[in-house]
Amino acid sequence: MKVRNKIIKPNVTKQLFFTILGTFIAAVGVRLIVVSGLGADAISTLVLGILQHVPLKFGTVSMLFNGIILVIIFFYDRKMIGFGSLINSFGLGFCLNILDWLGILQTIPSGTGYFSIIAGSIVFGIGTGIYLLADAGSAAYESLMILLKKLLKSSVKIARIVLDALIFLTGFLLGGHIGLGTLIVLLLMGPSLELTLNQLPKLSFFRIQEAK
């Protein structure tokens, strides 16, 4: 009897769902980090610096920044870009603007800054992890890191450190705030991301590959 070979393909519906869900959760995390007033991740520091010079919303500047990066990546290696790249790059800023329009997480109670940035770092890592599990294309910042890795002919770790340092420095020179919270983000976001990537795939619901 002839046995039919099963083809393993991604579930596009799940990819789309996890891309949107992860992007929204990451936006909530970013908002918690920023509203703490104690420092921020690299991109948020840059955006906050740019906001010192332009009358735009945080989410709008984030979308413009990611859009410019995607254009650069498209002409360098368009294979890195998928529908998830577009959703994450523009959806993150869109979600941040929605939170602004709804008046959500504009301020926090006095004395809760550290709680806010710790929670935000963890939530940001979880959201980023869920987005990455969708495997629907590299996000703008990750694409830029890969591009820098190729240009420097270095490891991913070195490329990420160099990129973060450049973005942090640029944001600081533009007027962005770097504080103790920045260190908290760097220490908590990575482990939160790694834990999400390692644990969620153990649940069948978070597996996007299916036999066809």
C-alpha positions as CSV (number, residue, x, y, z in Angstrom):
1,M,0.0,0.0,0.0
2,K,1.3,3.4,-1.0
3,V,1.8,5.8,1.9
4,R,1.2,9.4,1.3
5,N,3.9,11.7,2.5
6,K,2.5,14.5,4.7
7,I,3.8,18.0,3.9
8,I,4.4,20.3,6.9
9,K,3.2,23.8,6.2
10,P,2.6,26.8,8.4
11,N,-1.0,27.7,9.4
12,V,-1.4,31.1,7.8
13,T,-4.4,32.0,10.0
14,K,-2.3,31.3,13.1
15,Q,0.6,33.3,11.7
16,L,-1.6,36.3,11.2
17,F,-3.2,36.0,14.6
18,F,0.0,35.6,16.5
19,T,1.6,38.5,14.5
20,I,-1.2,40.8,15.5
21,L,-1.5,39.6,19.1
22,G,2.3,39.7,19.7
23,T,2.4,43.2,18.1
24,F,-0.4,44.5,20.4
25,I,1.1,43.0,23.5
26,A,4.5,44.4,22.7
27,A,2.9,47.9,22.3
28,V,1.4,47.6,25.7
29,G,4.9,46.7,27.1
30,V,6.5,49.6,25.3
31,R,3.8,52.0,26.7
32,L,4.4,50.7,30.3
33,I,8.2,51.2,29.9
34,V,7.9,54.7,28.5
35,V,5.2,55.9,31.0
36,S,7.5,54.9,33.9
37,G,9.8,57.8,33.1
38,L,12.8,55.8,34.2
39,G,14.4,55.1,30.8
40,A,13.4,53.0,27.8
41,D,14.5,50.4,25.2
42,A,16.7,51.5,22.4
43,I,14.1,52.4,19.8
44,S,11.8,54.1,22.4
45,T,14.8,56.2,23.5
46,L,15.4,57.3,19.9
47,V,11.7,58.0,19.4
48,L,11.6,60.1,22.6
49,G,14.6,62.0,21.4
50,I,13.0,62.7,18.0
51,L,9.8,63.9,19.7
52,Q,11.8,66.7,21.3
53,H,12.1,68.2,17.8
54,V,8.8,67.3,15.9
55,P,5.1,67.7,16.9
56,L,4.1,64.1,16.2
57,K,2.8,61.2,18.4
58,F,5.1,58.5,19.7
59,G,3.4,55.8,17.6
60,T,3.6,57.9,14.4
61,V,7.4,58.4,14.8
62,S,7.8,54.7,15.5
63,M,5.9,53.8,12.3
64,L,8.0,56.3,10.2
65,F,11.2,54.9,11.7
66,N,10.3,51.3,11.0
67,G,9.0,52.2,7.5
68,I,12.3,53.7,6.5
69,I,14.2,50.6,7.8
70,L,11.9,48.3,5.8
71,V,12.5,50.3,2.6
72,I,16.3,49.9,3.2
73,I,15.9,46.2,3.9
74,F,13.6,45.7,0.8
75,F,16.3,46.9,-1.5
76,Y,19.1,45.0,0.3
77,D,17.3,41.6,0.7
78,R,13.6,41.6,0.2
79,K,13.5,37.9,1.2
80,M,13.7,39.0,4.8
81,I,10.4,40.8,4.6
82,G,7.0,39.0,5.0
83,F,3.5,40.1,5.8
84,G,4.4,39.9,9.5
85,S,7.2,42.5,8.9
86,L,4.7,45.0,7.7
87,I,2.1,44.3,10.4
88,N,4.7,44.5,13.2
89,S,6.5,47.6,11.8
90,F,3.4,49.7,11.3
91,G,1.1,47.9,13.7
92,L,3.2,48.6,16.7
93,G,3.0,52.4,16.1
94,F,-0.7,52.1,15.3
95,C,-1.4,50.3,18.5
96,L,0.6,52.9,20.5
97,N,-1.5,55.6,18.9
98,I,-4.7,53.7,19.7
99,L,-3.6,53.6,23.4
100,D,-3.0,57.3,23.2
101,W,-6.4,58.0,21.6
102,L,-8.1,55.9,24.3
103,G,-6.2,57.6,27.0
104,I,-4.8,54.3,28.3
105,L,-1.5,54.2,30.1
106,Q,-0.9,57.9,29.9
107,T,0.0,58.2,33.5
108,I,0.7,55.9,36.4
109,P,0.2,56.3,40.2
110,S,3.1,58.0,42.0
111,G,5.7,55.6,43.2
112,T,4.9,52.8,40.7
113,G,7.6,53.7,38.1
114,Y,9.7,50.7,38.8
115,F,6.7,48.3,38.9
116,S,5.7,49.8,35.5
117,I,9.1,49.4,33.8
118,I,9.6,45.8,35.2
119,A,6.1,44.8,34.1
120,G,6.6,46.6,30.7
121,S,9.9,44.8,30.1
122,I,8.4,41.4,30.7
123,V,5.3,42.2,28.6
124,F,7.4,43.6,25.8
125,G,9.5,40.4,25.8
126,I,6.4,38.2,25.7
127,G,4.8,40.2,22.9
128,T,8.0,40.1,20.8
129,G,8.3,36.3,21.5
130,I,4.7,35.7,20.3
131,Y,5.4,37.7,17.2
132,L,8.6,35.8,16.4
133,L,6.7,32.5,16.9
134,A,4.5,33.5,14.0
135,D,7.6,33.2,11.7
136,A,6.0,35.6,9.2
137,G,9.0,37.8,8.4
138,S,11.6,39.7,10.3
139,A,10.6,42.8,12.2
140,A,12.3,46.1,11.1
141,Y,14.8,46.3,13.9
142,E,15.7,42.7,13.7
143,S,16.2,43.0,10.0
144,L,18.5,46.0,10.6
145,M,20.5,43.9,13.0
146,I,20.9,41.2,10.5
147,L,22.0,43.7,7.9
148,L,24.6,45.2,10.3
149,K,25.8,41.6,11.1
150,K,26.5,41.1,7.4
151,L,28.2,44.4,7.0
152,L,30.4,43.9,10.1
153,K,30.9,40.2,9.4
154,S,30.3,39.6,13.1
155,S,28.1,37.5,15.4
156,V,24.5,38.3,16.1
157,K,25.4,39.2,19.6
158,I,28.0,41.8,18.6
159,A,25.7,43.2,15.9
160,R,22.9,43.7,18.4
161,I,25.2,45.4,20.9
162,V,26.6,47.7,18.3
163,L,23.1,48.6,16.9
164,D,21.6,49.2,20.4
165,A,24.6,51.3,21.3
166,L,24.2,53.5,18.2
167,I,20.4,53.8,18.6
168,F,20.8,54.7,22.3
169,L,23.5,57.2,21.6
170,T,21.5,58.9,18.8
171,G,18.4,59.0,21.0
172,F,20.3,60.5,23.9
173,L,22.0,63.2,21.8
174,L,18.5,64.1,20.5
175,G,17.2,64.5,24.0
176,G,16.0,61.1,24.9
177,H,16.3,59.9,28.5
178,I,18.6,57.1,29.6
179,G,18.3,56.0,33.2
180,L,18.4,53.0,35.5
181,G,15.2,51.8,33.8
182,T,17.2,51.3,30.6
183,L,19.3,48.7,32.4
184,I,16.2,47.0,33.8
185,V,14.8,46.7,30.2
186,L,18.1,45.2,29.0
187,L,18.2,42.7,31.8
188,L,14.5,41.6,31.7
189,M,13.4,41.8,28.1
190,G,15.8,39.2,26.8
191,P,15.0,36.4,29.4
192,S,11.3,37.1,29.0
193,L,11.6,36.8,25.2
194,E,13.7,33.6,25.5
195,L,11.2,32.0,28.0
196,T,8.3,32.8,25.7
197,L,10.1,31.2,22.7
198,N,11.0,28.1,24.6
199,Q,7.8,27.5,26.6
200,L,4.9,28.5,24.4
201,P,5.7,26.1,21.5
202,K,5.1,23.3,24.0
203,L,1.4,24.1,23.8
204,S,-0.2,22.8,20.6
205,F,-2.1,26.1,20.2
206,F,1.1,28.0,19.7
207,R,2.5,25.7,17.0
208,I,2.0,27.1,13.5
209,Q,3.4,24.2,11.6
210,E,0.8,21.7,10.6
211,A,0.7,18.5,8.4
212,K,-1.2,19.0,5.1
